[in-house]
Amino acid sequence: MSRLVVSNMSINRAELPVVTAVDLVAESGAISVVLGANGAGKTTLLEGLSGIIPVAGGTIAIDGRELQKARPGARSREGLAHVEQGRTVFRQLTTEENLRVSLHPGADIAEAYALFPELVQRRAVKASLLSGGEQQMLVIARALLTRPKVLLIDEMSAGLAPVIVTRLMTAVRKLADGGLAVVLVEQFAALALSIGNRAYVMRRGRAVYDGDCAKLRQSPDELHRLYLGGAESAVPA
Amino acid sequence: MNALLTSAVAGLTAGGTYALLGVCAVFTYRLVAVVNFTGAAIGTAGTFVLIALFEAGFPIWPSVLAGIAAGTLTGVAIGYIMTRWFGEASASTKAAVTVALLVGLIAVGLRLTGGQHPHNMPDLFPGSAFRLAGVEVTIASVLTIGLAVLFTILSDLFLNRTKIGLNLRALADRPMAAELLGVRVQLLSLLVWGMTGAFTTFALMIIAPQRSPNFMTLSLLVVPALAAALIGVFRSFWWTLAGGIALGIVEGLASSIDSVSQYRSAIPFLVVLAVLLWSQREARWDEAR
Ligand SMILES: Nc1ncnc2c1ncn2[C@@H]1O[C@H](COP(=O)(O)OP(=O)(O)OP(=O)(O)O)[C@@H](O)[C@H]1O
Ligand SMILES: [Mg+2]
């Protein structure tokens, strides 16, 4: 059982606060969905968590071990995996080589192919030649082979056909059911809320909602209001 | 005719050195994305450790090993500066930093080694290996070319057949994605710097007796080396290798023709200019990056 606890997280970009005092929890077996409009600070939050950019304040801990000062590589070795926005495959490497880069001694490439059988026949193909959906599968599978405890996924569905998005969402749900703690950032809410457990909505760098996915799914009006503002105060669930 | 062949063959040692330095430059550029102007200076530092030990009366081969170790360490030190403080900088900033480092290394090197003061550089591999059409081909030239070919083949095998090589290719492709997967990015980068440092040092030790072995002259061998790398568009090891050897031969030929011999050190410059102009026209520069 693992648990990611983020408290009072603040992150600046070009000296300006982009994420302010965010608290977030992700637990084994559950998906924490982070929603929010363009520019709300979702990507910045994940980049701060994985160490791509430094944080200005707050703590990040996996099972009580604090990570906010560690380098990205060290955070990865502590069990934090980040699937970045934009499908960052190693373009010059084949599918299988991409997977071998991240292969943890205790992991097996077969696990990746079991999750996404689509990749088997593409194993010798350069990653730059894969379709968008295949690339997304590859980066998720690649992250999985590091044997993470916590998986951060940013904008997994951007630009993909609905049938592929459903396919990916099902796979992510499976990963969570297998014991992973997942933080799923999405701009398109409905599907994410249907597979998620806990939901956060960010607006202008703050978490303005922290509660059940199911509850939020049943009140689209409230979701709309959270996205666009209106009530300025945080809305506890 | 024979005189021409003699001077062409005489350019082979230099050609082999240019080739090896050039291949190292391509290696560094492709894997850690730095156009490295300090390549030859790193090897020069190691070579002068050999000279100092030799002049102090130490036996030759242990001194060679110590020199190579020193060159490796210098490479790692420069690499540390580049990865620690300029890892996120743009390609042109990184290149400018290595130029600054080159100037610094030359200044310190000249100071420590007594400026233009001539040194007693041991000839590691005297004599000729074989005769080619009646012309002596020296062991030194066979060795530098052999070393350049060896480095090219080894880097190919290393990058394509080993796990560390795979990680290096991932690092070259997307450094941040590699780091996020737990690849030891800093360690791997330092490995690249150390490896090229070692090979460069050995190549410079071989060529030093034929040049006036002062710190500046040897460090500036980076110019023909980068010209060779440019012939390989900073991508192809084999074209760089061929380019380096060809540069050496052309230089050898030029030295035998009285009217152009004074200008022969301008040859790498002319080659750089020609390649750049050609690549601009073909718009291949972007593709090469
Ligand atoms: N490199 C940067 N320098 C300065 N400001 C930045 C930088 N990157 C992002 N920002 C700003 O930070 C804010 C949050 O951006 P971020 O990418 O985290 O939002 P997001 O919620 O992920 O949006 P999207 O849904 O479009 O991906 C935006 O206002 C953006 O302009
Ligand atoms: Mg984003």
Coordinates of C-alpha atoms and ligand atoms in Angstrom, one line a residue:
Chain A
M1 CA 0.0 0.0 0.0
S2 CA 1.5 3.3 -1.0
R3 CA 0.4 6.8 -0.6
L4 CA 1.5 10.1 -2.2
V5 CA 0.9 13.1 0.0
V6 CA 1.4 16.6 -1.4
S7 CA 0.9 19.5 1.0
N8 CA 0.8 23.2 0.6
M9 CA 2.5 22.9 -2.7
S10 CA 3.6 26.2 -4.4
I11 CA 5.4 26.5 -7.7
N12 CA 6.6 29.6 -9.6
R13 CA 7.2 30.0 -13.3
A14 CA 9.3 32.9 -14.4
E15 CA 9.0 34.3 -10.8
L16 CA 5.2 34.3 -11.0
P17 CA 3.2 31.9 -8.8
V18 CA 1.5 29.4 -11.0
V19 CA 0.6 26.8 -8.4
T20 CA -0.5 28.0 -4.9
A21 CA -0.9 26.0 -1.7
V22 CA -2.2 22.9 -3.3
D23 CA -2.9 19.8 -1.2
L24 CA -3.3 16.5 -3.0
V25 CA -3.4 12.8 -2.0
A26 CA -3.1 9.7 -4.2
E27 CA -3.4 6.2 -2.8
S28 CA -2.8 2.6 -4.0
G29 CA -5.7 1.3 -5.9
A30 CA -7.2 4.7 -6.6
I31 CA -7.2 7.3 -9.3
S32 CA -7.0 11.0 -8.3
V33 CA -8.3 13.0 -11.2
V34 CA -7.0 16.6 -11.6
L35 CA -9.3 18.7 -13.8
G36 CA -9.0 22.4 -14.8
A37 CA -9.1 24.7 -17.8
N38 CA -6.2 25.6 -20.0
G39 CA -3.5 27.3 -18.0
A40 CA -4.9 26.3 -14.6
G41 CA -1.5 25.0 -13.6
K42 CA -2.0 21.2 -13.9
T43 CA 1.1 20.5 -15.9
T44 CA 3.1 22.8 -13.7
L45 CA 1.9 20.9 -10.6
L46 CA 3.0 17.5 -12.1
E47 CA 6.3 18.9 -13.2
G48 CA 6.9 20.2 -9.7
L49 CA 6.0 16.8 -8.3
S50 CA 8.4 14.9 -10.6
G51 CA 11.2 17.4 -10.2
I52 CA 11.3 18.9 -13.7
I53 CA 11.0 22.3 -12.2
P54 CA 11.8 23.2 -8.6
V55 CA 9.1 23.9 -6.1
A56 CA 8.8 27.1 -4.2
G57 CA 7.3 25.6 -1.1
G58 CA 5.4 22.7 0.4
T59 CA 6.2 19.0 0.7
I60 CA 5.9 15.9 -1.5
A61 CA 6.1 12.5 0.3
I62 CA 5.6 8.9 -0.8
D63 CA 4.9 6.7 2.2
G64 CA 6.4 9.4 4.5
R65 CA 9.7 9.8 2.5
E66 CA 10.0 13.4 1.5
L67 CA 11.1 14.0 -2.1
Q68 CA 10.8 17.7 -2.8
K69 CA 14.6 18.3 -2.7
A70 CA 15.6 15.2 -4.7
R71 CA 16.5 15.3 -8.4
P72 CA 14.1 13.8 -10.9
G73 CA 16.1 10.6 -11.3
A74 CA 16.1 10.1 -7.5
R75 CA 12.4 10.6 -7.3
S76 CA 11.9 8.0 -10.0
R77 CA 14.0 5.5 -8.1
E78 CA 11.8 6.3 -5.0
G79 CA 8.8 5.1 -7.0
L80 CA 7.4 8.2 -8.7
A81 CA 6.8 7.9 -12.5
H82 CA 5.7 10.8 -14.7
V83 CA 4.1 10.4 -18.1
E84 CA 4.6 13.8 -19.5
Q85 CA 2.2 15.8 -21.7
G86 CA 2.9 15.4 -25.4
R87 CA 3.9 11.7 -25.6
T88 CA 7.6 12.0 -25.1
V89 CA 8.8 8.7 -26.7
F90 CA 12.5 8.4 -27.6
R91 CA 11.9 9.1 -31.3
Q92 CA 15.1 7.5 -32.6
L93 CA 14.6 4.3 -30.6
T94 CA 12.3 1.4 -31.5
T95 CA 9.3 0.5 -29.4
E96 CA 11.2 -2.3 -27.7
E97 CA 14.3 -0.1 -27.1
N98 CA 12.1 2.5 -25.5
L99 CA 10.9 -0.1 -23.1
R100 CA 14.4 -1.5 -22.4
V101 CA 15.6 2.0 -21.3
S102 CA 13.3 2.0 -18.3
L103 CA 13.3 -1.7 -17.6
H104 CA 13.8 -2.1 -13.8
P105 CA 15.7 -5.3 -12.8
G106 CA 12.6 -6.6 -11.1
A107 CA 10.3 -5.9 -14.1
D108 CA 9.7 -7.8 -17.4
I109 CA 9.0 -6.3 -20.8
A110 CA 6.2 -8.9 -21.1
E111 CA 4.2 -6.9 -18.6
A112 CA 4.2 -4.0 -21.0
Y113 CA 3.0 -6.1 -23.9
A114 CA 0.4 -7.8 -21.7
L115 CA -1.1 -4.4 -20.9
F116 CA -0.9 -3.2 -24.5
P117 CA -0.8 -6.2 -26.9
E118 CA -1.1 -3.6 -29.7
L119 CA 2.6 -2.8 -29.2
V120 CA 3.8 -6.4 -29.8
Q121 CA 3.7 -6.2 -33.6
R122 CA 5.2 -2.7 -33.5
R123 CA 8.2 -3.7 -31.3
A124 CA 10.9 -3.2 -34.0
V125 CA 9.4 0.1 -35.3
K126 CA 11.0 3.4 -34.6
A127 CA 8.9 5.2 -32.0
S128 CA 8.6 8.3 -34.2
L129 CA 6.7 6.3 -36.7
L130 CA 4.0 5.0 -34.2
S131 CA 0.5 6.5 -34.3
G132 CA -0.4 8.9 -31.5
G133 CA -2.4 6.2 -29.6
E134 CA 0.5 3.8 -29.9
Q135 CA 2.9 6.4 -28.6
Q136 CA 0.7 7.1 -25.7
M137 CA 0.5 3.4 -24.9
L138 CA 4.3 3.2 -25.2
V139 CA 5.0 6.0 -22.7
I140 CA 2.6 4.6 -20.2
A141 CA 4.1 1.1 -20.6
R142 CA 7.6 2.6 -20.4
A143 CA 6.8 4.3 -17.1
L144 CA 5.3 1.1 -15.8
L145 CA 8.5 -0.8 -16.3
T146 CA 10.3 1.4 -13.7
R147 CA 8.1 -0.4 -11.1
P148 CA 6.5 2.8 -9.8
K149 CA 4.3 3.2 -6.7
V150 CA 2.8 6.4 -8.0
L151 CA 2.0 7.2 -11.6
L152 CA 1.5 10.8 -12.8
I153 CA -0.2 11.0 -16.2
D154 CA -0.6 14.4 -18.0
E155 CA -3.2 14.9 -20.8
M156 CA -3.3 11.3 -21.9
S157 CA -6.2 11.8 -24.2
A158 CA -5.2 15.0 -26.0
G159 CA -5.7 14.6 -29.7
L160 CA -6.7 11.0 -29.7
A161 CA -9.8 9.3 -31.1
P162 CA -12.6 8.5 -28.5
V163 CA -12.2 4.8 -29.0
I164 CA -8.5 5.0 -28.2
V165 CA -9.2 7.2 -25.2
T166 CA -11.6 4.7 -23.8
R167 CA -9.0 2.0 -24.4
L168 CA -6.4 4.0 -22.5
M169 CA -8.7 4.9 -19.6
T170 CA -9.6 1.2 -19.2
A171 CA -5.9 0.3 -19.0
V172 CA -5.2 3.0 -16.4
R173 CA -8.1 1.8 -14.3
K174 CA -6.6 -1.7 -14.5
L175 CA -3.2 -0.3 -13.3
A176 CA -4.9 1.3 -10.3
D177 CA -6.8 -1.9 -9.5
G178 CA -3.4 -3.6 -9.6
G179 CA -2.2 -1.5 -6.7
L180 CA -0.8 1.6 -8.3
A181 CA -1.6 5.1 -7.0
V182 CA -2.5 7.2 -10.1
V183 CA -2.8 11.0 -10.6
L184 CA -4.6 11.6 -13.8
V185 CA -4.6 15.1 -15.3
E186 CA -7.3 15.7 -17.9
Q187 CA -8.9 18.6 -19.5
F188 CA -12.0 16.7 -20.6
A189 CA -13.8 15.7 -17.5
A190 CA -16.6 13.2 -18.1
L191 CA -14.6 10.1 -18.9
A192 CA -11.9 10.8 -16.3
L193 CA -14.5 11.3 -13.6
S194 CA -16.1 8.0 -14.6
I195 CA -13.0 6.0 -13.9
G196 CA -11.6 8.1 -11.1
N197 CA -12.0 8.0 -7.3
R198 CA -11.0 11.3 -6.0
A199 CA -11.3 14.5 -7.9
Y200 CA -9.5 17.9 -7.8
V201 CA -10.4 20.9 -9.9
M202 CA -7.7 23.6 -10.3
R203 CA -8.3 27.1 -11.2
R204 CA -5.6 29.8 -11.5
G205 CA -3.1 27.6 -9.6
R206 CA -5.4 26.7 -6.7
A207 CA -7.4 23.6 -5.9
V208 CA -11.0 24.8 -5.8
Y209 CA -12.5 21.3 -5.4
D210 CA -11.4 18.3 -3.5
G211 CA -13.8 15.5 -3.3
D212 CA -15.5 12.5 -4.8
C213 CA -15.5 11.9 -8.6
A214 CA -19.0 10.4 -8.5
K215 CA -20.4 13.5 -6.8
L216 CA -18.9 15.8 -9.3
R217 CA -20.0 13.7 -12.2
Q218 CA -23.6 14.0 -11.0
S219 CA -23.6 17.7 -10.9
P220 CA -22.3 19.0 -14.3
D221 CA -23.5 22.5 -13.3
E222 CA -21.1 22.7 -10.4
L223 CA -18.3 21.4 -12.5
H224 CA -19.0 24.1 -15.0
R225 CA -19.0 26.7 -12.3
L226 CA -15.7 25.4 -10.8
Y227 CA -14.0 25.6 -14.2
L228 CA -15.1 29.1 -15.0
G229 CA -15.0 30.6 -11.6
G230 CA -18.0 32.5 -10.2
A231 CA -17.8 31.5 -6.5
E232 CA -14.2 32.5 -5.6
S233 CA -13.9 30.5 -2.4
A234 CA -12.8 26.9 -2.4
V235 CA -15.7 24.5 -2.4
P236 CA -15.2 21.6 0.1
A237 CA -16.9 18.5 -0.9
Chain B
M1 CA 55.4 12.3 -58.6
N2 CA 57.1 10.4 -55.8
A3 CA 57.8 13.7 -53.9
L4 CA 54.1 14.4 -54.0
L5 CA 53.2 10.9 -52.7
T6 CA 55.8 11.3 -50.0
S7 CA 54.2 14.5 -48.7
A8 CA 50.7 13.1 -49.0
V9 CA 51.8 10.1 -46.9
A10 CA 53.5 12.5 -44.5
G11 CA 50.1 14.0 -43.8
L12 CA 48.7 10.7 -42.7
T13 CA 49.7 11.0 -39.0
A14 CA 48.1 14.4 -38.8
G15 CA 45.1 13.1 -40.7
G16 CA 44.6 10.2 -38.3
T17 CA 44.7 12.6 -35.4
Y18 CA 42.3 15.0 -37.0
A19 CA 40.0 12.1 -37.7
L20 CA 40.1 10.8 -34.1
L21 CA 39.6 14.2 -32.6
G22 CA 36.8 14.8 -35.1
V23 CA 35.1 11.5 -34.3
C24 CA 35.3 12.4 -30.6
A25 CA 33.8 15.7 -31.3
V26 CA 30.9 14.0 -33.1
F27 CA 30.5 11.5 -30.3
T28 CA 30.3 14.4 -27.7
Y29 CA 27.9 16.4 -29.9
R30 CA 25.5 13.5 -30.6
L31 CA 25.4 12.2 -27.0
V32 CA 25.6 15.2 -24.8
A33 CA 24.8 17.9 -27.3
V34 CA 27.9 20.0 -26.9
V35 CA 30.1 21.4 -29.7
N36 CA 33.3 20.9 -27.7
F37 CA 36.1 23.4 -28.4
T38 CA 38.2 22.0 -25.5
G39 CA 38.6 18.5 -27.1
A40 CA 42.2 18.9 -28.1
A41 CA 43.1 21.0 -25.0
I42 CA 41.9 18.1 -22.8
G43 CA 44.2 15.8 -24.6
T44 CA 47.0 18.4 -24.4
A45 CA 46.7 18.5 -20.6
G46 CA 47.2 14.8 -20.5
T47 CA 50.1 14.9 -22.9
F48 CA 51.9 17.5 -20.8
V49 CA 51.5 15.3 -17.7
L50 CA 53.4 12.6 -19.7
I51 CA 56.1 15.2 -20.7
A52 CA 56.5 16.4 -17.2
L53 CA 56.9 12.9 -15.8
F54 CA 59.2 11.9 -18.6
E55 CA 61.4 14.9 -18.1
A56 CA 61.5 14.2 -14.4
G57 CA 63.0 10.8 -15.2
F58 CA 60.0 8.5 -14.8
P59 CA 59.9 5.4 -17.1
I60 CA 57.9 6.0 -20.3
W61 CA 54.9 3.7 -20.2
P62 CA 53.8 4.3 -16.7
S63 CA 54.0 8.0 -17.6
V64 CA 51.9 7.4 -20.6
L65 CA 49.2 5.7 -18.5
A66 CA 49.4 8.6 -15.9
G67 CA 49.0 11.1 -18.8
I68 CA 45.9 9.3 -20.1
A69 CA 44.5 9.2 -16.6
A70 CA 45.1 12.9 -16.3
G71 CA 43.4 13.5 -19.7
T72 CA 40.4 11.4 -18.7
L73 CA 40.1 13.4 -15.5
T74 CA 40.4 16.7 -17.3
G75 CA 37.6 15.6 -19.6
V76 CA 35.4 14.6 -16.7
A77 CA 36.1 17.9 -15.0
I78 CA 35.0 19.9 -18.1
G79 CA 32.1 17.6 -18.5
Y80 CA 31.1 18.2 -14.9
I81 CA 31.1 22.0 -15.5
M82 CA 29.0 21.5 -18.6
T83 CA 26.4 19.2 -17.2
R84 CA 26.2 20.7 -13.7
W85 CA 25.8 24.4 -14.8
F86 CA 25.0 24.4 -18.5
G87 CA 22.9 21.3 -18.9
E88 CA 19.8 23.3 -19.8
A89 CA 21.6 25.9 -21.9
S90 CA 21.1 26.2 -25.6
A91 CA 23.6 24.6 -28.1
S92 CA 25.2 28.0 -28.9
T93 CA 25.6 28.9 -25.3
K94 CA 27.3 25.6 -24.6
A95 CA 29.6 26.0 -27.5
A96 CA 30.5 29.6 -26.3
V97 CA 31.2 28.2 -22.8
T98 CA 33.6 25.6 -24.2
V99 CA 35.4 28.4 -26.2
A100 CA 35.8 30.3 -22.9
L101 CA 37.1 27.2 -21.2
L102 CA 39.5 26.6 -24.0
V103 CA 41.0 30.1 -23.6
G104 CA 41.3 29.4 -19.8
L105 CA 42.9 26.1 -20.3
I106 CA 45.4 27.5 -22.8
A107 CA 46.3 30.4 -20.4
V108 CA 46.8 28.1 -17.5
G109 CA 48.5 25.4 -19.6
L110 CA 51.0 27.9 -21.1
R111 CA 51.8 29.3 -17.6
L112 CA 52.4 25.9 -16.1
T113 CA 54.4 24.5 -19.0
G114 CA 56.6 27.5 -19.5
G115 CA 55.0 29.1 -22.6
Q116 CA 56.7 28.4 -25.9
H117 CA 59.7 26.8 -24.1
P118 CA 60.6 23.7 -26.1
H119 CA 60.0 20.4 -24.4
N120 CA 61.5 17.0 -24.7
M121 CA 58.6 15.0 -26.1
P122 CA 59.3 11.3 -26.2
D123 CA 58.6 9.7 -29.5
L124 CA 56.4 6.9 -28.5
F125 CA 56.4 5.0 -31.8
P126 CA 59.4 5.9 -33.8
G127 CA 60.2 4.2 -37.2
S128 CA 58.2 3.1 -40.2
A129 CA 55.6 0.4 -40.4
F130 CA 55.8 -0.4 -44.1
R131 CA 56.6 1.0 -47.5
L132 CA 53.9 2.2 -49.8
A133 CA 55.0 2.7 -53.4
G134 CA 58.5 3.3 -52.2
V135 CA 57.4 5.7 -49.5
E136 CA 57.9 5.0 -45.8
V137 CA 54.6 4.9 -43.9
T138 CA 55.3 5.7 -40.2
I139 CA 54.1 3.6 -37.3
A140 CA 52.6 6.8 -35.8
S141 CA 50.4 7.3 -38.8
V142 CA 49.2 3.7 -38.9
L143 CA 48.5 4.0 -35.2
T144 CA 46.5 7.2 -35.3
I145 CA 44.4 6.1 -38.2
G146 CA 44.0 2.7 -36.6
L147 CA 42.9 4.3 -33.3
A148 CA 40.4 6.5 -35.2
V149 CA 38.9 3.5 -36.9
L150 CA 38.9 1.5 -33.7
F151 CA 37.1 4.4 -31.9
T152 CA 34.5 4.6 -34.7
I153 CA 33.8 0.9 -34.6
L154 CA 33.8 0.7 -30.8
S155 CA 31.4 3.6 -30.5
D156 CA 29.1 2.0 -33.0
L157 CA 29.1 -1.3 -31.2
F158 CA 28.9 0.4 -27.8
L159 CA 25.9 2.5 -28.7
N160 CA 24.0 -0.2 -30.5
R161 CA 24.8 -3.3 -28.5
T162 CA 25.0 -2.4 -24.8
K163 CA 22.5 -1.2 -22.2
I164 CA 24.7 1.8 -21.4
G165 CA 24.8 2.6 -25.1
L166 CA 21.0 2.4 -25.3
N167 CA 20.7 4.7 -22.3
L168 CA 23.1 7.1 -23.9
R169 CA 21.0 7.2 -27.1
A170 CA 17.8 7.8 -25.0
L171 CA 19.6 10.6 -23.2
A172 CA 20.7 12.1 -26.5
D173 CA 17.1 11.9 -27.8
R174 CA 15.2 13.3 -24.8
P175 CA 17.4 14.1 -21.7
M176 CA 14.5 14.9 -19.4
A177 CA 12.4 11.9 -20.3
A178 CA 15.5 9.7 -19.7
E179 CA 16.1 11.3 -16.3
L180 CA 12.4 10.8 -15.4
L181 CA 12.8 7.1 -16.0
G182 CA 15.7 7.0 -13.5
V183 CA 18.5 6.9 -16.1
R184 CA 21.7 8.1 -14.4
V185 CA 22.0 11.1 -16.7
Q186 CA 24.9 12.9 -15.0
L187 CA 27.0 9.8 -14.7
L188 CA 26.5 8.8 -18.3
S189 CA 27.4 12.3 -19.5
L190 CA 30.6 12.2 -17.5
L191 CA 31.3 8.8 -19.0
V192 CA 31.2 10.3 -22.5
W193 CA 33.5 13.1 -21.4
G194 CA 35.9 10.7 -19.8
M195 CA 36.0 8.3 -22.8
T196 CA 36.7 11.0 -25.3
G197 CA 39.3 12.5 -23.0
A198 CA 41.2 9.2 -22.8
F199 CA 41.3 8.6 -26.6
T200 CA 42.1 12.2 -27.4
T201 CA 45.0 12.2 -25.0
F202 CA 46.5 9.1 -26.5
A203 CA 46.2 10.5 -30.1
L204 CA 47.9 13.8 -29.1
M205 CA 50.7 11.9 -27.4
I206 CA 51.4 10.2 -30.8
I207 CA 51.3 13.4 -32.8
A208 CA 53.0 15.7 -30.4
P209 CA 56.6 14.9 -31.4
Q210 CA 55.8 16.0 -34.9
R211 CA 54.4 19.4 -33.9
S212 CA 56.1 22.0 -31.8
P213 CA 54.8 20.6 -28.6
N214 CA 53.6 23.7 -26.8
F215 CA 50.3 23.9 -25.1
M216 CA 48.7 26.4 -27.5
T217 CA 49.6 24.6 -30.8
L218 CA 48.3 21.3 -29.6
S219 CA 45.1 22.7 -28.1
L220 CA 44.3 24.5 -31.4
L221 CA 44.3 21.1 -33.2
V222 CA 40.6 21.4 -32.4
V223 CA 40.2 23.5 -35.5
P224 CA 40.9 20.8 -38.0
A225 CA 39.1 18.4 -35.8
L226 CA 35.9 20.4 -35.9
A227 CA 36.4 20.8 -39.7
A228 CA 36.4 17.0 -39.9
A229 CA 33.4 16.8 -37.7
L230 CA 31.6 19.3 -40.0
I231 CA 32.4 17.1 -43.0
G232 CA 30.4 14.4 -41.2
V233 CA 27.7 17.1 -40.5
F234 CA 28.3 16.3 -36.8
R235 CA 26.4 13.1 -37.3
S236 CA 28.3 10.5 -39.3
F237 CA 31.3 8.9 -37.7
W238 CA 32.6 7.5 -40.9
W239 CA 32.4 10.7 -43.0
T240 CA 34.2 12.5 -40.1
L241 CA 36.9 9.8 -40.1
A242 CA 37.4 10.1 -43.9
G243 CA 37.2 13.9 -43.7
G244 CA 39.9 14.1 -41.0
I245 CA 42.3 11.8 -43.0
A246 CA 41.7 13.8 -46.2
L247 CA 42.4 17.0 -44.4
G248 CA 45.8 15.6 -43.2
I249 CA 46.7 14.5 -46.7
V250 CA 45.7 17.8 -48.3
E251 CA 47.8 19.6 -45.7
G252 CA 50.7 17.3 -46.4
L253 CA 50.4 18.0 -50.1
A254 CA 50.2 21.7 -49.6
S255 CA 53.4 21.7 -47.5
S256 CA 55.3 20.3 -50.5
I257 CA 54.2 23.1 -52.8
D258 CA 56.3 26.1 -51.9
S259 CA 53.8 28.8 -53.0
V260 CA 51.0 27.5 -50.9
S261 CA 52.9 25.9 -48.0
Q262 CA 52.8 29.1 -45.9
Y263 CA 49.0 29.1 -46.0
R264 CA 48.4 25.5 -45.3
S265 CA 47.1 26.1 -41.8
A266 CA 44.2 27.9 -43.4
I267 CA 43.1 24.7 -45.1
P268 CA 40.7 23.6 -42.3
F269 CA 39.2 27.1 -42.4
L270 CA 38.6 26.8 -46.1
V271 CA 37.0 23.4 -45.6
V272 CA 34.7 24.7 -42.9
L273 CA 33.7 27.6 -45.1
A274 CA 33.1 25.3 -48.1
V275 CA 31.0 22.8 -46.1
L276 CA 28.9 25.5 -44.4
L277 CA 28.2 27.2 -47.7
W278 CA 27.3 24.0 -49.4
S279 CA 25.1 22.9 -46.4
Q280 CA 23.3 26.2 -46.4
R281 CA 22.5 25.8 -50.1
E282 CA 21.3 22.3 -49.5
A283 CA 19.5 23.3 -46.4
R284 CA 20.9 20.2 -44.7
W285 CA 22.0 22.0 -41.5
D286 CA 18.7 21.7 -39.8
E287 CA 18.3 18.1 -40.6
A288 CA 21.7 17.4 -39.2
R289 CA 20.7 18.8 -35.9
Ligands
LIG1 N1 7.9 28.0 -19.2 C1 7.0 28.9 -18.7 N2 7.3 30.1 -18.3 C2 6.4 31.0 -17.8 N3 5.2 30.7 -17.6 C3 4.7 29.5 -17.9 C4 5.6 28.5 -18.5 N4 4.9 27.4 -18.7 C5 3.6 27.6 -18.4 N5 3.5 28.9 -17.9 C6 2.3 29.5 -17.4 O1 1.8 28.8 -16.3 C7 0.4 28.7 -16.3 C8 0.0 27.2 -16.1 O2 0.4 26.5 -17.2 P1 0.3 24.9 -17.2 O3 0.9 24.4 -18.4 O4 0.7 24.3 -15.9 O5 -1.3 24.7 -17.3 P2 -2.2 23.5 -17.6 O6 -3.2 23.5 -16.6 O7 -1.4 22.3 -17.8 O8 -2.8 23.9 -19.0 P3 -3.2 22.9 -20.3 O9 -4.5 22.3 -20.0 O10 -3.3 23.9 -21.4 O11 -2.1 21.9 -20.5 C9 -0.1 29.3 -17.6 O12 -0.6 30.5 -17.3 C10 1.2 29.5 -18.4 O13 1.1 30.6 -19.1
MG2 MG -0.9 20.9 -19.3

